[in-house]
Amino acid sequence: MIHAILRMGDPRLLVPSRAVERFGTPELAALLADMRDTMRAHDGAGLAAPQIGVPLRVVIFGMEANPRYPDAPPVPYTELVNPVLTPLADDEEDGWEGCLSVPGFRGVVPRFTRLRYEGFDPAGRRIAREVDDFHARVVQHECDHLDGILYPMRIRDMRKFGFAEVLFPELAGADE
Ligand code: NI
């Protein structure tokens, strides 16, 4: 089922989510199916459960060719429960981000360039990966949602925050 996505200003986006305690349940499978349907319906690169009003530590992400991010390399579709992120270097890199909860905008956000993420799939099998660049950026963005953080809160130079269609007129039509 495709859900409405909460937008910035909704206090539910600012609340830290709680850990999933039981894996392999029909409820968790249904949540993931709804998240997947909702992300795809909006051409998103990722989605966190609190964005559809479910305060659990569950994120999904993945991208083959996405009109919203035409230059980004592919990221395998991943369902990640109770994630833990560990930066593998102090290096940060600025990059443009958007968010389905902040429709119509883009901003430049600093993120760690390389990190390890661990967690579980919905069946409770362990996931552990070391990733960099865009894959690392997407994971950091989605996991921030689990702590009530939206990307505009991380923008250091507010001159690099604006309407997508003004910043990137060549992408007009690649709507949120
Ligand atoms: Ni987001």
Short mmCIF file of C-alpha atoms and ligand atoms in Angstrom, two decimals:
data_model
loop_
_atom_site.label_atom_id
_atom_site.label_comp_id
_atom_site.label_asym_id
_atom_site.label_seq_id
_atom_site.Cartn_x
_atom_site.Cartn_y
_atom_site.Cartn_z
CA MET A 1 0.00 0.00 0.00
CA ILE A 2 1.27 3.44 -0.90
CA HIS A 3 1.26 5.76 2.10
CA ALA A 4 1.27 9.51 2.38
CA ILE A 5 4.72 10.76 3.32
CA LEU A 6 4.95 13.06 6.32
CA ARG A 7 6.42 16.45 5.48
CA MET A 8 8.84 18.64 7.39
CA GLY A 9 6.93 20.44 10.10
CA ASP A 10 5.20 17.29 11.27
CA PRO A 11 6.46 16.66 14.82
CA ARG A 12 6.50 12.89 14.19
CA LEU A 13 9.55 13.40 11.97
CA LEU A 14 11.49 14.81 14.92
CA VAL A 15 11.01 11.92 17.34
CA PRO A 16 13.73 9.24 17.74
CA SER A 17 12.40 5.86 16.63
CA ARG A 18 12.59 2.69 18.69
CA ALA A 19 14.32 -0.59 17.86
CA VAL A 20 12.45 -3.48 16.28
CA GLU A 21 12.32 -6.32 18.81
CA ARG A 22 10.79 -9.17 16.79
CA PHE A 23 11.92 -10.25 13.36
CA GLY A 24 10.17 -12.34 10.76
CA THR A 25 6.69 -11.20 11.77
CA PRO A 26 3.84 -10.49 9.34
CA GLU A 27 3.65 -6.95 10.73
CA LEU A 28 7.28 -6.26 9.86
CA ALA A 29 6.88 -7.80 6.40
CA ALA A 30 3.80 -5.63 5.79
CA LEU A 31 5.67 -2.51 6.90
CA LEU A 32 8.50 -3.25 4.48
CA ALA A 33 6.10 -3.91 1.61
CA ASP A 34 4.35 -0.60 2.27
CA MET A 35 7.66 1.25 2.51
CA ARG A 36 8.83 -0.27 -0.78
CA ASP A 37 5.58 0.61 -2.56
CA THR A 38 5.69 4.14 -1.18
CA MET A 39 9.34 4.76 -2.06
CA ARG A 40 8.88 3.50 -5.61
CA ALA A 41 5.69 5.48 -6.14
CA HIS A 42 7.69 8.63 -5.35
CA ASP A 43 10.90 7.68 -7.21
CA GLY A 44 12.77 7.94 -3.94
CA ALA A 45 16.30 6.67 -3.33
CA GLY A 46 15.37 5.74 0.21
CA LEU A 47 12.69 5.88 2.86
CA ALA A 48 12.64 5.57 6.64
CA ALA A 49 9.68 4.15 8.58
CA PRO A 50 9.02 7.39 10.51
CA GLN A 51 8.35 9.11 7.18
CA ILE A 52 5.13 7.09 6.93
CA GLY A 53 4.37 7.63 10.60
CA VAL A 54 5.83 4.39 11.99
CA PRO A 55 8.39 5.15 14.74
CA LEU A 56 10.57 2.06 14.24
CA ARG A 57 14.23 1.78 13.28
CA VAL A 58 13.67 0.53 9.75
CA VAL A 59 15.05 2.03 6.54
CA ILE A 60 15.08 1.01 2.91
CA PHE A 61 17.18 2.38 0.10
CA GLY A 62 18.41 1.47 -3.33
CA MET A 63 18.65 2.91 -6.72
CA GLU A 64 19.24 1.75 -10.23
CA ALA A 65 18.64 4.67 -12.54
CA ASN A 66 16.80 7.42 -10.70
CA PRO A 67 15.62 10.56 -12.51
CA ARG A 68 16.02 12.50 -9.26
CA TYR A 69 19.74 11.59 -9.10
CA PRO A 70 20.86 11.18 -12.71
CA ASP A 71 24.60 11.10 -11.96
CA ALA A 72 24.59 8.74 -8.98
CA PRO A 73 26.02 5.21 -9.20
CA PRO A 74 23.62 2.32 -8.50
CA VAL A 75 22.99 1.22 -4.92
CA PRO A 76 21.58 -2.28 -4.29
CA TYR A 77 18.05 -2.37 -2.89
CA THR A 78 18.43 -2.95 0.85
CA GLU A 79 16.03 -3.36 3.77
CA LEU A 80 17.86 -2.54 6.98
CA VAL A 81 16.49 -2.93 10.50
CA ASN A 82 18.10 -1.52 13.67
CA PRO A 83 21.07 -0.06 11.79
CA VAL A 84 24.32 1.00 13.41
CA LEU A 85 26.70 3.22 11.43
CA THR A 86 30.44 3.50 12.04
CA PRO A 87 32.43 6.05 10.02
CA LEU A 88 35.66 4.54 8.66
CA ALA A 89 37.41 7.84 8.05
CA ASP A 90 37.13 11.39 9.29
CA ASP A 91 36.69 12.65 5.75
CA GLU A 92 33.46 14.38 4.92
CA GLU A 93 32.27 15.42 1.52
CA ASP A 94 29.61 17.91 0.49
CA GLY A 95 26.87 16.64 -1.79
CA TRP A 96 23.37 17.57 -2.89
CA GLU A 97 20.47 15.84 -1.17
CA GLY A 98 16.75 15.87 -1.37
CA CYS A 99 14.14 14.20 0.79
CA LEU A 100 10.61 13.02 0.14
CA SER A 101 9.65 14.78 3.39
CA VAL A 102 11.02 18.08 2.06
CA PRO A 103 9.47 18.05 -1.41
CA GLY A 104 10.74 20.44 -4.03
CA PHE A 105 14.02 21.34 -2.32
CA ARG A 106 17.68 20.39 -2.53
CA GLY A 107 20.56 21.24 -0.22
CA VAL A 108 24.27 20.58 0.15
CA VAL A 109 25.00 18.36 3.13
CA PRO A 110 28.35 17.15 4.50
CA ARG A 111 28.52 13.37 5.02
CA PHE A 112 31.22 10.85 5.90
CA THR A 113 32.65 9.47 2.68
CA ARG A 114 33.19 5.96 3.96
CA LEU A 115 31.46 3.92 6.63
CA ARG A 116 30.47 0.51 7.88
CA TYR A 117 26.82 -0.26 8.48
CA GLU A 118 25.43 -3.17 10.38
CA GLY A 119 21.94 -4.31 11.16
CA PHE A 120 19.45 -6.97 10.19
CA ASP A 121 17.16 -7.81 7.35
CA PRO A 122 13.46 -8.24 8.23
CA ALA A 123 14.00 -11.98 8.79
CA GLY A 124 16.69 -11.24 11.39
CA ARG A 125 19.70 -12.15 9.27
CA ARG A 126 22.72 -10.01 9.92
CA ILE A 127 23.80 -7.38 7.38
CA ALA A 128 27.28 -5.80 7.50
CA ARG A 129 28.74 -3.73 4.69
CA GLU A 130 31.49 -1.22 4.09
CA VAL A 131 30.47 1.42 1.59
CA ASP A 132 31.52 4.80 0.30
CA ASP A 133 30.39 7.83 -1.67
CA PHE A 134 26.73 7.90 -2.72
CA HIS A 135 25.85 4.61 -1.03
CA ALA A 136 27.32 5.95 2.23
CA ARG A 137 25.46 9.24 1.80
CA VAL A 138 22.09 7.55 1.30
CA VAL A 139 22.53 5.37 4.39
CA GLN A 140 23.47 8.36 6.54
CA HIS A 141 20.49 10.35 5.27
CA GLU A 142 18.01 7.52 5.93
CA CYS A 143 19.41 6.63 9.34
CA ASP A 144 19.25 10.29 10.39
CA HIS A 145 15.47 10.00 10.05
CA LEU A 146 15.54 7.37 12.83
CA ASP A 147 17.00 9.99 15.15
CA GLY A 148 14.56 12.71 14.14
CA ILE A 149 17.09 14.53 11.94
CA LEU A 150 16.13 15.98 8.54
CA TYR A 151 18.87 16.96 6.11
CA PRO A 152 18.21 20.74 6.30
CA MET A 153 19.34 20.55 9.93
CA ARG A 154 22.79 19.51 8.69
CA ILE A 155 23.24 22.16 6.02
CA ARG A 156 26.20 24.39 6.93
CA ASP A 157 25.81 26.97 4.16
CA MET A 158 22.17 27.94 3.75
CA ARG A 159 23.03 29.60 0.45
CA LYS A 160 23.20 26.05 -0.85
CA PHE A 161 19.60 25.24 -0.07
CA GLY A 162 16.82 25.99 -2.47
CA PHE A 163 14.10 24.94 -4.83
CA ALA A 164 15.14 22.03 -7.02
CA GLU A 165 13.56 23.48 -10.14
CA VAL A 166 15.50 26.72 -9.68
CA LEU A 167 18.81 25.09 -8.78
CA PHE A 168 18.58 22.42 -11.45
CA PRO A 169 16.29 23.65 -14.23
CA GLU A 170 17.65 20.91 -16.52
CA LEU A 171 15.96 18.36 -14.28
CA ALA A 172 12.53 19.94 -14.53
CA GLY A 173 10.02 17.14 -14.64
CA ALA A 174 12.04 14.96 -12.28
CA ASP A 175 9.49 15.80 -9.65
CA GLU A 176 9.50 14.62 -6.04
NI NI B 1 14.76 11.78 3.72
#
